[in-house]
Amino acid sequence: MTTEKRWLIQPETPPTPFQLAMMLLSLLSVVVVLVLTFGGLDGETRRLLFFIDTSICLIFMSHFFYGLFKADNKKVYFKLHWIDFVASIPAIEALRMARLFQILRVVRLIRMTRSLIVPMIKQRRQATLASLLVALITILTFASVLVLIVESGVEGANIETAEDAIWWALVTISTVGYGDYYPVTTAGHIIGGVVIVCGVSFFGVISGYMASVFVSPDESEKLESHSEEIRSELHNSLARMEANQQMLLNEIAILKESIKNKD
């Protein structure tokens, strides 16, 4: 196996759902960085995007250290994923563009993998958690940024800072509805309605996922149960074969004895 590009994962390793989720979050983060760099936004919107990007960095950092902790050979893992660590460092915009390598690496894996459907089916729980993570971050990002843009500077508006926008997005997507912050413009009402619908769907998926965790057996439990059934069936088959063999031996012994008696 060639190691000329050490930041790439081995070709034979298929992408996991969380790797795909990190790729999508990397793409979202690159978009945020580009908007911060070239968008010409006001101070509060820039602060909001900076908070969002820092939160994504914390997710990247947690994913990196979790993989490092789980890796059997930590030195090899670090050699293969050092670019992930560099791209996870917050507050240094020059390093954020290293996330392009994360995207290119996973895209390369997708191109080398004939089918992504089978791995996703086999890792349904991981795929569900990864999808929920990406959906949550994406909805919060767009909802908070858009509502801050459309509400900022409007007479009677109470969503005027980055903290207000993030808090409103969290409260709205959770469908709690404290009412301390709310949009006053028509565009803000439309954004709020979309976020509410997304929040209901989001937590509906979470409820279904939690129910499946407690009701349906885990994949490893299914495999263990299936293996136990196979071992039990093999044991019974061997026992029957031994019993039949012993019967045959007894019949052969009886035949030999009868032949000797006739002689």
XYZ file of N, CA and C in Angstrom:
789
model
N 0.847 -1.197 0.000
C 0.000 0.000 0.000
C 0.881 1.245 0.000
N 0.592 2.184 -0.863
C 1.391 3.386 -0.932
C 0.990 4.331 0.179
N 1.976 5.078 0.674
C 1.731 6.030 1.762
C 2.211 7.418 1.374
N 2.195 7.732 0.068
C 2.698 9.014 -0.366
C 1.805 10.155 0.085
N 0.497 9.889 0.322
C -0.422 10.900 0.843
C -0.950 10.402 2.169
N -0.264 10.760 3.236
C -0.579 10.167 4.528
C -1.849 10.725 5.135
N -2.336 11.849 4.615
C -3.562 12.402 5.188
C -4.783 11.689 4.677
N -4.617 10.734 3.761
C -5.747 9.983 3.241
C -5.947 8.713 4.027
N -7.188 8.304 4.162
C -7.504 7.027 4.780
C -7.195 5.924 3.801
N -6.888 4.733 4.287
C -6.577 3.628 3.415
C -7.720 3.388 2.438
N -7.381 3.096 1.146
C -8.407 2.971 0.130
C -9.439 1.906 0.424
N -9.007 0.824 1.116
C -9.951 -0.255 1.305
C -10.929 0.019 2.446
N -10.730 1.097 3.189
C -11.604 1.415 4.308
C -12.808 2.211 3.820
N -14.023 1.668 3.931
C -15.198 2.415 3.459
C -15.510 3.546 4.419
N -16.088 4.644 3.927
C -16.427 5.761 4.813
C -17.556 5.390 5.761
N -17.410 5.780 7.009
C -18.447 5.534 7.999
C -19.446 6.691 7.978
N -20.636 6.505 8.550
C -21.597 7.608 8.596
C -21.058 8.857 9.268
N -20.256 8.691 10.324
C -19.723 9.870 10.997
C -18.649 10.558 10.165
N -17.907 9.805 9.346
C -16.969 10.441 8.436
C -17.702 11.284 7.403
N -18.809 10.767 6.900
C -19.624 11.541 5.968
C -20.213 12.780 6.658
N -20.610 12.612 7.925
C -21.144 13.757 8.674
C -20.065 14.823 8.867
N -18.839 14.394 9.189
C -17.751 15.350 9.341
C -17.445 16.048 8.021
N -17.594 15.329 6.897
C -17.378 15.952 5.595
C -18.408 17.052 5.353
N -19.678 16.762 5.659
C -20.732 17.752 5.456
C -20.550 18.962 6.381
N -20.158 18.688 7.632
C -19.894 19.795 8.548
C -18.676 20.596 8.102
N -17.680 19.921 7.523
C -16.512 20.632 6.990
C -16.930 21.540 5.854
N -17.812 21.046 4.992
C -18.302 21.870 3.889
C -19.060 23.081 4.416
N -19.912 22.862 5.420
C -20.649 23.968 6.027
C -19.699 24.969 6.662
N -18.666 24.459 7.325
C -17.705 25.333 7.977
C -16.905 26.148 6.967
N -16.546 25.527 5.844
C -15.826 26.265 4.802
C -16.697 27.394 4.261
N -17.976 27.120 4.068
C -18.903 28.165 3.608
C -18.963 29.305 4.623
N -19.025 28.960 5.910
C -19.065 29.982 6.962
C -17.810 30.837 6.937
N -16.640 30.176 6.785
C -15.374 30.916 6.751
C -15.315 31.839 5.536
N -15.787 31.352 4.385
C -15.790 32.186 3.185
C -16.704 33.399 3.351
N -17.854 33.179 3.987
C -18.772 34.303 4.234
C -18.141 35.288 5.210
N -17.471 34.774 6.231
C -16.795 35.659 7.180
C -15.701 36.479 6.495
N -15.028 35.850 5.529
C -13.903 36.521 4.888
C -14.342 37.526 3.836
N -15.326 37.146 3.031
C -15.698 37.985 1.888
C -17.121 38.551 1.964
N -17.855 38.270 3.035
C -19.259 38.654 3.071
C -19.533 40.112 3.345
N -18.632 40.804 4.013
C -18.883 42.196 4.363
C -20.078 42.362 5.285
N -20.161 41.523 6.316
C -21.316 41.515 7.206
C -21.121 42.499 8.346
N -22.226 42.777 9.053
C -22.138 43.644 10.226
C -21.522 42.883 11.391
N -21.235 43.617 12.443
C -20.489 43.040 13.564
C -21.195 41.890 14.250
N -22.505 41.994 14.490
C -23.236 40.943 15.195
C -23.346 39.674 14.357
N -23.550 39.822 13.054
C -23.619 38.637 12.195
C -22.268 37.939 12.138
N -21.186 38.705 12.098
C -19.847 38.117 12.119
C -19.611 37.368 13.429
N -20.052 37.961 14.551
C -19.906 37.283 15.839
C -20.693 35.980 15.863
N -21.893 36.018 15.300
C -22.730 34.816 15.254
C -22.062 33.716 14.443
N -21.562 34.054 13.256
C -20.882 33.054 12.421
C -19.617 32.546 13.107
N -18.932 33.417 13.824
C -17.733 32.983 14.553
C -18.108 31.996 15.655
N -19.188 32.247 16.381
C -19.650 31.316 17.412
C -20.009 29.966 16.798
N -20.712 30.001 15.658
C -21.116 28.764 14.998
C -19.890 27.972 14.551
N -18.930 28.667 13.951
C -17.741 27.978 13.473
C -16.923 27.406 14.626
N -16.860 28.124 15.730
C -16.145 27.610 16.901
C -16.829 26.363 17.454
N -18.157 26.339 17.446
C -18.885 25.146 17.890
C -18.602 23.956 16.984
N -18.551 24.201 15.673
C -18.213 23.124 14.745
C -16.791 22.635 14.996
N -15.887 23.569 15.304
C -14.508 23.180 15.638
C -14.468 22.249 16.846
N -15.285 22.534 17.850
C -15.329 21.682 19.038
C -15.832 20.286 18.690
N -16.786 20.199 17.757
C -17.269 18.891 17.311
C -16.152 18.138 16.603
N -15.414 18.829 15.715
C -14.288 18.209 15.024
C -13.237 17.718 16.020
N -12.939 18.563 16.999
C -11.918 18.204 17.985
C -12.354 16.994 18.796
N -13.620 16.943 19.186
C -14.129 15.799 19.949
C -14.071 14.526 19.116
N -14.430 14.634 17.843
C -14.378 13.462 16.958
C -12.949 12.976 16.780
N -12.001 13.906 16.666
C -10.592 13.523 16.504
C -10.071 12.791 17.736
N -10.299 13.351 18.924
C -9.777 12.731 20.146
C -10.508 11.427 20.464
N -11.778 11.331 20.086
C -12.482 10.055 20.273
C -11.855 8.976 19.396
N -11.578 9.311 18.134
C -10.916 8.351 17.253
C -9.518 8.010 17.741
N -8.807 9.006 18.258
C -7.464 8.755 18.792
C -7.525 7.844 20.002
N -8.517 8.035 20.857
C -8.669 7.195 22.040
C -9.015 5.759 21.665
N -9.842 5.581 20.620
C -10.271 4.249 20.217
C -9.236 3.524 19.353
N -8.270 4.261 18.780
C -7.312 3.663 17.859
C -6.364 2.719 18.591
N -6.067 1.585 17.959
C -5.102 0.649 18.530
C -3.682 1.199 18.446
N -3.349 1.768 17.289
C -2.032 2.374 17.094
C -2.226 3.876 16.978
N -2.015 4.580 18.070
C -2.285 6.014 18.102
C -1.323 6.810 17.232
N -0.100 6.339 17.083
C 0.859 7.053 16.243
C 0.433 7.006 14.782
N -0.005 5.838 14.323
C -0.478 5.709 12.941
C -1.747 6.532 12.735
N -2.633 6.507 13.716
C -3.871 7.286 13.603
C -3.563 8.771 13.474
N -2.621 9.255 14.271
C -2.282 10.673 14.212
C -1.648 11.026 12.866
N -0.824 10.127 12.311
C -0.214 10.380 11.003
C -1.269 10.468 9.907
N -2.319 9.651 10.041
C -3.366 9.631 9.018
C -4.373 10.761 9.178
N -4.512 11.287 10.400
C -5.580 12.257 10.664
C -5.063 13.566 11.249
N -3.788 13.856 11.083
C -3.267 15.102 11.651
C -3.927 16.324 11.031
N -4.339 16.206 9.770
C -4.993 17.336 9.123
C -6.335 17.638 9.787
N -6.999 16.602 10.351
C -8.254 16.817 11.078
C -8.010 17.661 12.326
N -6.895 17.376 13.007
C -6.565 18.135 14.208
C -6.263 19.590 13.870
N -5.500 19.795 12.803
C -5.165 21.163 12.388
C -6.426 21.938 12.018
N -7.330 21.280 11.295
C -8.563 21.950 10.863
C -9.525 22.195 12.016
N -9.291 21.557 13.174
C -10.199 21.695 14.313
C -9.803 22.826 15.246
N -8.649 23.450 15.007
C -8.189 24.517 15.896
C -9.016 25.773 15.648
N -9.728 26.266 16.656
C -10.579 27.451 16.442
C -9.779 28.745 16.485
N -10.418 29.805 16.022
C -9.904 31.177 16.121
C -8.692 31.440 15.227
N -8.306 30.511 14.369
C -7.207 30.742 13.423
C -7.762 30.476 12.030
N -8.183 31.536 11.351
C -8.904 31.372 10.096
C -8.047 30.729 9.016
N -6.726 30.958 9.043
C -5.872 30.379 8.005
C -5.897 28.858 8.040
N -6.074 28.289 9.253
C -6.090 26.825 9.381
C -7.444 26.238 9.021
N -8.484 27.066 8.979
C -9.820 26.541 8.705
C -9.912 25.952 7.296
N -9.158 26.515 6.359
C -9.233 26.026 4.985
C -8.645 24.626 4.848
N -7.957 24.142 5.884
C -7.470 22.757 5.861
C -8.625 21.771 5.821
N -9.843 22.235 6.120
C -10.999 21.347 6.067
C -11.316 20.910 4.640
N -10.797 21.645 3.666
C -10.961 21.206 2.280
C -10.346 19.831 2.072
N -9.241 19.550 2.786
C -8.613 18.237 2.668
C -9.505 17.159 3.262
N -10.233 17.492 4.338
C -11.194 16.541 4.889
C -12.259 16.193 3.856
N -12.772 17.219 3.186
C -13.801 16.992 2.186
C -13.263 16.144 1.039
N -12.075 16.502 0.538
C -11.487 15.765 -0.584
C -11.200 14.317 -0.210
N -10.800 14.084 1.041
C -10.483 12.726 1.453
C -11.733 11.850 1.462
N -12.822 12.369 2.011
C -14.044 11.571 2.069
C -14.643 11.399 0.671
N -14.557 12.454 -0.166
C -15.027 12.319 -1.543
C -14.243 11.239 -2.266
N -12.946 11.164 -2.021
C -12.118 10.122 -2.624
C -12.574 8.734 -2.171
N -12.922 8.614 -0.898
C -13.423 7.335 -0.386
C -14.750 6.971 -1.036
N -15.620 7.976 -1.203
C -16.915 7.705 -1.825
C -16.731 7.223 -3.255
N -15.813 7.838 -3.983
C -15.576 7.438 -5.362
C -15.017 6.025 -5.453
N -14.234 5.620 -4.440
C -13.624 4.295 -4.468
C -14.555 3.231 -3.911
N -15.660 3.654 -3.280
C -16.616 2.709 -2.720
C -17.755 2.522 -3.711
N -18.034 1.286 -4.065
C -19.060 1.016 -5.072
C -20.455 1.375 -4.572
N -20.718 1.146 -3.315
C -22.047 1.429 -2.797
C -21.945 1.925 -1.367
N -22.689 2.997 -1.071
C -22.756 3.510 0.293
C -23.999 3.039 1.015
N -24.938 2.450 0.267
C -26.204 2.049 0.868
C -26.002 0.900 1.843
N -25.206 -0.100 1.442
C -25.006 -1.266 2.304
C -24.339 -0.890 3.620
N -23.225 -0.099 3.616
C -22.658 0.310 4.907
C -23.626 1.091 5.772
N -24.465 1.939 5.148
C -25.427 2.719 5.925
C -26.473 1.820 6.562
N -26.912 0.799 5.822
C -27.905 -0.119 6.368
C -27.312 -0.905 7.530
N -26.062 -1.307 7.388
C -25.415 -2.078 8.446
C -25.144 -1.239 9.685
N -25.019 0.083 9.517
C -24.731 0.970 10.644
C -25.859 1.991 10.783
N -27.067 1.480 10.925
C -28.225 2.362 10.933
C -28.216 3.333 12.103
N -27.821 2.873 13.268
C -27.837 3.750 14.434
C -26.794 4.853 14.299
N -25.600 4.477 13.849
C -24.568 5.483 13.648
C -24.985 6.470 12.565
N -25.612 5.954 11.504
C -26.080 6.834 10.433
C -27.163 7.781 10.938
N -28.039 7.293 11.816
C -29.095 8.145 12.373
C -28.513 9.258 13.220
N -27.565 8.915 14.100
C -26.945 9.926 14.949
C -26.176 10.947 14.117
N -25.460 10.476 13.103
C -24.704 11.388 12.249
C -25.635 12.329 11.495
N -26.739 11.795 10.988
C -27.705 12.629 10.260
C -28.335 13.669 11.182
N -28.669 13.261 12.401
C -29.259 14.206 13.349
C -28.278 15.313 13.714
N -27.011 14.962 13.871
C -25.999 15.968 14.201
C -25.868 16.993 13.084
N -25.756 16.514 11.851
C -25.621 17.425 10.710
C -26.873 18.286 10.557
N -28.045 17.666 10.704
C -29.295 18.419 10.556
C -29.416 19.497 11.629
N -29.066 19.163 12.862
C -29.179 20.134 13.955
C -28.270 21.333 13.724
N -26.996 21.078 13.405
C -26.051 22.167 13.196
C -26.473 23.021 11.998
N -26.920 22.378 10.926
C -27.305 23.113 9.720
C -28.524 24.004 9.974
N -29.541 23.440 10.644
C -30.752 24.216 10.918
C -30.448 25.395 11.835
N -29.675 25.150 12.900
C -29.335 26.233 13.821
C -28.529 27.322 13.125
N -27.617 26.914 12.246
C -26.784 27.893 11.548
C -27.619 28.803 10.664
N -28.384 28.202 9.758
C -29.150 29.010 8.813
C -30.260 29.795 9.513
N -30.914 29.174 10.504
C -32.011 29.857 11.179
C -31.517 31.084 11.940
N -30.451 30.919 12.716
C -29.952 32.039 13.518
C -29.392 33.157 12.646
N -28.651 32.778 11.579
C -28.072 33.808 10.706
C -29.166 34.568 9.956
N -30.124 33.845 9.380
C -31.168 34.496 8.595
C -32.056 35.382 9.454
N -32.441 34.890 10.645
C -33.333 35.702 11.472
C -32.612 36.939 11.981
N -31.311 36.848 12.234
C -30.562 38.033 12.670
C -30.458 39.052 11.543
N -30.290 38.563 10.306
C -30.184 39.477 9.170
C -31.505 40.198 8.917
N -32.623 39.457 8.931
C -33.911 40.080 8.587
C -34.467 40.906 9.740
N -34.081 40.610 10.982
C -34.623 41.332 12.128
C -33.752 42.502 12.568
N -32.485 42.475 12.194
C -31.570 43.506 12.664
C -31.967 44.878 12.105
N -32.095 45.838 13.010
C -32.398 47.214 12.601
C -33.861 47.496 12.367
N -34.734 46.505 12.517
C -36.169 46.718 12.307
C -36.785 47.299 13.584
N -37.692 48.248 13.429
C -38.330 48.864 14.589
C -39.173 47.844 15.358
N -38.940 47.764 16.655
C -39.670 46.839 17.506
C -39.068 45.452 17.587
N -37.991 45.204 16.863
C -37.355 43.888 16.879
C -36.607 43.676 18.192
N -36.628 42.465 18.703
C -35.892 42.149 19.929
C -34.801 41.106 19.715
N -34.581 40.699 18.476
C -33.467 39.805 18.144
C -32.415 40.660 17.454
N -31.466 41.153 18.244
C -30.517 42.126 17.733
C -29.071 41.708 17.906
N -28.791 40.681 18.711
C -27.414 40.252 18.929
C -27.246 38.785 18.535
N -25.997 38.371 18.458
C -25.702 36.979 18.106
C -26.270 36.024 19.150
N -26.162 36.395 20.414
C -26.686 35.537 21.473
C -28.200 35.407 21.379
N -28.871 36.519 21.063
C -30.328 36.478 20.909
C -30.735 35.526 19.781
N -30.019 35.594 18.659
C -30.371 34.764 17.512
C -30.153 33.286 17.802
N -29.037 32.947 18.453
C -28.765 31.543 18.777
C -29.806 31.020 19.763
N -30.110 31.815 20.797
C -31.098 31.394 21.789
C -32.474 31.206 21.146
N -32.864 32.143 20.262
C -34.149 32.011 19.583
C -34.188 30.746 18.729
N -33.100 30.459 18.009
C -33.064 29.266 17.156
C -33.174 27.994 17.995
N -32.470 27.946 19.133
C -32.529 26.766 20.002
C -33.934 26.574 20.578
N -34.534 27.666 21.052
C -35.867 27.578 21.641
C -36.905 27.195 20.591
N -36.757 27.733 19.383
C -37.744 27.474 18.338
C -37.636 26.042 17.809
N -36.411 25.571 17.584
C -36.266 24.219 17.044
C -36.699 23.176 18.061
N -36.597 23.504 19.353
C -37.053 22.577 20.390
C -38.555 22.701 20.639
N -39.204 23.632 19.963
C -40.644 23.903 20.077
C -41.061 24.214 21.517
N -40.131 24.749 22.313
C -40.462 25.138 23.683
C -41.276 26.425 23.670
N -40.793 27.422 22.932
C -41.531 28.660 22.765
C -41.636 29.495 24.027
N -40.494 29.931 24.589
C -40.538 30.776 25.783
C -41.200 32.121 25.496
N -40.993 32.639 24.293
C -41.601 33.913 23.943
C -40.789 35.118 24.348
N -39.580 34.914 24.921
C -38.754 36.056 25.297
C -38.149 36.731 24.075
N -37.874 35.960 23.030
C -37.398 36.517 21.765
C -38.282 35.973 20.643
N -38.666 36.837 19.742
C -39.566 36.429 18.670
C -39.373 37.377 17.483
N -39.583 36.898 16.260
C -39.459 37.758 15.077
C -40.689 38.649 14.921
N -40.487 39.827 14.345
C -41.598 40.761 14.126
C -41.843 41.015 12.643
N -40.933 40.589 11.784
C -41.097 40.794 10.348
C -41.759 39.576 9.722
N -42.288 39.781 8.517
C -42.911 38.666 7.799
C -41.883 37.607 7.448
N -40.712 38.036 6.996
C -39.647 37.083 6.673
C -39.234 36.302 7.916
N -39.182 36.996 9.065
C -38.842 36.308 10.309
C -39.884 35.278 10.697
N -41.157 35.600 10.472
C -42.223 34.639 10.765
C -42.109 33.404 9.872
N -41.783 33.606 8.605
C -41.618 32.471 7.698
C -40.456 31.596 8.144
N -39.339 32.230 8.502
C -38.180 31.469 8.988
C -38.547 30.690 10.244
N -39.274 31.344 11.152
C -39.689 30.675 12.375
C -40.588 29.486 12.098
N -41.510 29.626 11.159
C -42.393 28.509 10.818
C -41.631 27.327 10.254
N -40.663 27.615 9.383
C -39.847 26.527 8.825
C -39.045 25.827 9.918
N -38.491 26.610 10.841
C -37.699 26.023 11.936
C -38.585 25.170 12.837
N -39.806 25.609 13.107
C -40.719 24.827 13.940
C -41.029 23.476 13.290
N -41.338 23.511 11.982
C -41.626 22.258 11.273
C -40.408 21.335 11.300
N -39.232 21.901 11.065
C -38.005 21.096 11.118
C -37.776 20.544 12.520
N -38.090 21.361 13.550
C -37.893 20.904 14.920
C -38.808 19.752 15.279
N -40.079 19.829 14.848
C -41.019 18.728 15.110
C -40.526 17.453 14.436
N -40.101 17.568 13.184
C -39.585 16.389 12.473
C -38.311 15.875 13.132
N -37.447 16.789 13.546
C -36.170 16.428 14.154
C -36.381 15.621 15.428
N -37.214 16.131 16.323
C -37.419 15.433 17.590
C -38.297 14.194 17.419
N -39.086 14.170 16.339
C -39.799 12.923 16.030
C -38.837 11.808 15.677
N -37.803 12.147 14.915
C -36.779 11.149 14.575
C -36.036 10.711 15.832
N -35.738 11.671 16.715
C -35.042 11.323 17.961
C -35.887 10.371 18.805
N -37.191 10.639 18.897
C -38.080 9.768 19.670
C -38.103 8.362 19.088
N -38.196 8.283 17.752
C -38.167 6.967 17.117
C -36.862 6.254 17.339
N -35.768 7.013 17.303
C -34.452 6.406 17.526
C -34.327 5.877 18.949
N -34.755 6.673 19.933
C -34.670 6.226 21.319
C -35.550 5.005 21.550
N -36.712 4.968 20.910
C -37.581 3.800 21.044
C -36.916 2.563 20.457
N -36.233 2.720 19.317
C -35.559 1.574 18.709
C -34.406 1.088 19.571
N -33.757 2.024 20.287
C -32.642 1.635 21.151
C -33.116 0.724 22.272
N -34.275 1.049 22.857
C -34.757 0.290 24.003
C -35.620 -0.906 23.611
N -36.214 -0.853 22.423
C -37.121 -1.939 22.027
C -36.410 -2.982 21.187
N -35.790 -2.554 20.103
C -35.139 -3.515 19.204
C -33.746 -3.851 19.716
N -33.299 -5.076 19.530
C -31.966 -5.462 19.986
C -30.884 -4.799 19.164
N -29.736 -4.634 19.776
C -28.602 -4.057 19.076
C -28.087 -5.020 18.022
N -27.358 -4.459 17.024
C -26.834 -5.290 15.943
C -25.887 -6.354 16.482
N -25.065 -5.987 17.470
C -24.144 -6.961 18.049
C -24.897 -8.053 18.799
N -26.016 -7.654 19.455
C -26.822 -8.658 20.148
C -27.456 -9.620 19.156
N -27.902 -9.075 17.999
C -28.461 -9.944 16.969
C -27.422 -10.938 16.469
N -26.211 -10.437 16.208
C -25.150 -11.314 15.717
C -24.788 -12.366 16.756
N -24.724 -11.935 18.024
C -24.388 -12.883 19.086
C -25.470 -13.944 19.227
N -26.733 -13.526 19.162
C -27.833 -14.478 19.255
C -27.832 -15.438 18.076
N -27.565 -14.892 16.871
C -27.519 -15.741 15.679
C -26.369 -16.731 15.776
N -25.215 -16.279 16.253
C -24.063 -17.169 16.404
C -24.348 -18.257 17.433
N -25.051 -17.873 18.501
C -25.388 -18.857 19.530
C -26.341 -19.909 18.968
N -27.290 -19.495 18.139
C -28.197 -20.457 17.520
C -27.441 -21.407 16.594
N -26.502 -20.871 15.833
C -25.712 -21.713 14.925
C -24.881 -22.712 15.717
N -24.243 -22.247 16.817
C -23.442 -23.155 17.641
C -24.310 -24.246 18.253
N -25.506 -23.863 18.713
C -26.406 -24.850 19.302
C -26.850 -25.882 18.266
N -27.160 -25.408 17.055
C -27.583 -26.327 15.995
C -26.448 -27.262 15.594
N -25.231 -26.726 15.510
C -24.082 -27.570 15.185
C -23.833 -28.607 16.275
N -23.979 -28.176 17.539
C -23.786 -29.105 18.648
C -24.812 -30.239 18.592
N -26.073 -29.884 18.318
C -27.113 -30.906 18.218
C -26.867 -31.841 17.035
N -26.425 -31.266 15.907
C -26.143 -32.101 14.734
C -25.004 -33.068 15.011
N -23.958 -32.572 15.670
C -22.834 -33.453 16.006
C -23.262 -34.543 16.980
N -24.129 -34.171 17.929
C -24.610 -35.176 18.881
C -25.414 -36.255 18.164
N -26.266 -35.845 17.206
C -27.040 -36.842 16.444
C -26.119 -37.715 15.593
N -25.109 -37.107 14.991
C -24.171 -37.882 14.180
C -23.415 -38.895 15.031
N -23.014 -38.498 16.225
C -22.315 -39.420 17.119
C -23.232 -40.560 17.551
N -24.514 -40.188 17.815
C -25.463 -41.235 18.204
C -25.700 -42.210 17.056
N -25.851 -41.688 15.840
C -26.027 -42.568 14.681
C -24.797 -43.426 14.434
N -23.634 -42.824 14.625
C -22.396 -43.595 14.447
C -22.308 -44.733 15.453
N -22.689 -44.422 16.685
C -22.644 -45.464 17.706
C -23.643 -46.574 17.406
N -24.830 -46.204 16.893
C -25.812 -47.214 16.513
C -25.278 -48.096 15.393
N -24.631 -47.461 14.403
C -24.062 -48.236 13.304
C -22.982 -49.196 13.808
N -22.160 -48.707 14.717
C -21.109 -49.567 15.268
C -21.708 -50.740 16.042
N -22.780 -50.462 16.775
C -23.431 -51.545 17.513
C -24.047 -52.569 16.563
N -24.693 -52.070 15.494
C -25.284 -52.984 14.522
C -24.206 -53.814 13.826
N -23.077 -53.176 13.498
C -21.970 -53.911 12.868
C -21.440 -54.978 13.811
N -21.338 -54.630 15.090
C -20.851 -55.615 16.079
C -21.818 -56.786 16.195
N -23.132 -56.480 16.166
C -24.140 -57.553 16.245
C -24.056 -58.453 15.022
N -23.902 -57.833 13.836
C -23.772 -58.624 12.612
C -22.539 -59.519 12.652
N -21.433 -58.980 13.110
C -20.217 -59.790 13.227
C -20.418 -60.956 14.179
N -21.101 -60.683 15.275
C -21.330 -61.746 16.264
C -22.231 -62.831 15.695
N -23.275 -62.402 14.941
C -24.180 -63.389 14.354
C -23.487 -64.228 13.293
N -22.599 -63.603 12.530
C -21.835 -64.343 11.508
C -20.924 -65.350 12.151
N -20.284 -64.977 13.255
C -19.412 -65.927 13.951
C -20.197 -67.090 14.510
N -21.417 -66.819 15.048
C -22.225 -67.877 15.594
C -22.658 -68.851 14.507
N -22.977 -68.349 13.287
C -23.378 -69.225 12.185
C -22.208 -70.116 11.746
N -21.020 -69.523 11.745
C -19.855 -70.302 11.368
C -19.582 -71.378 12.418
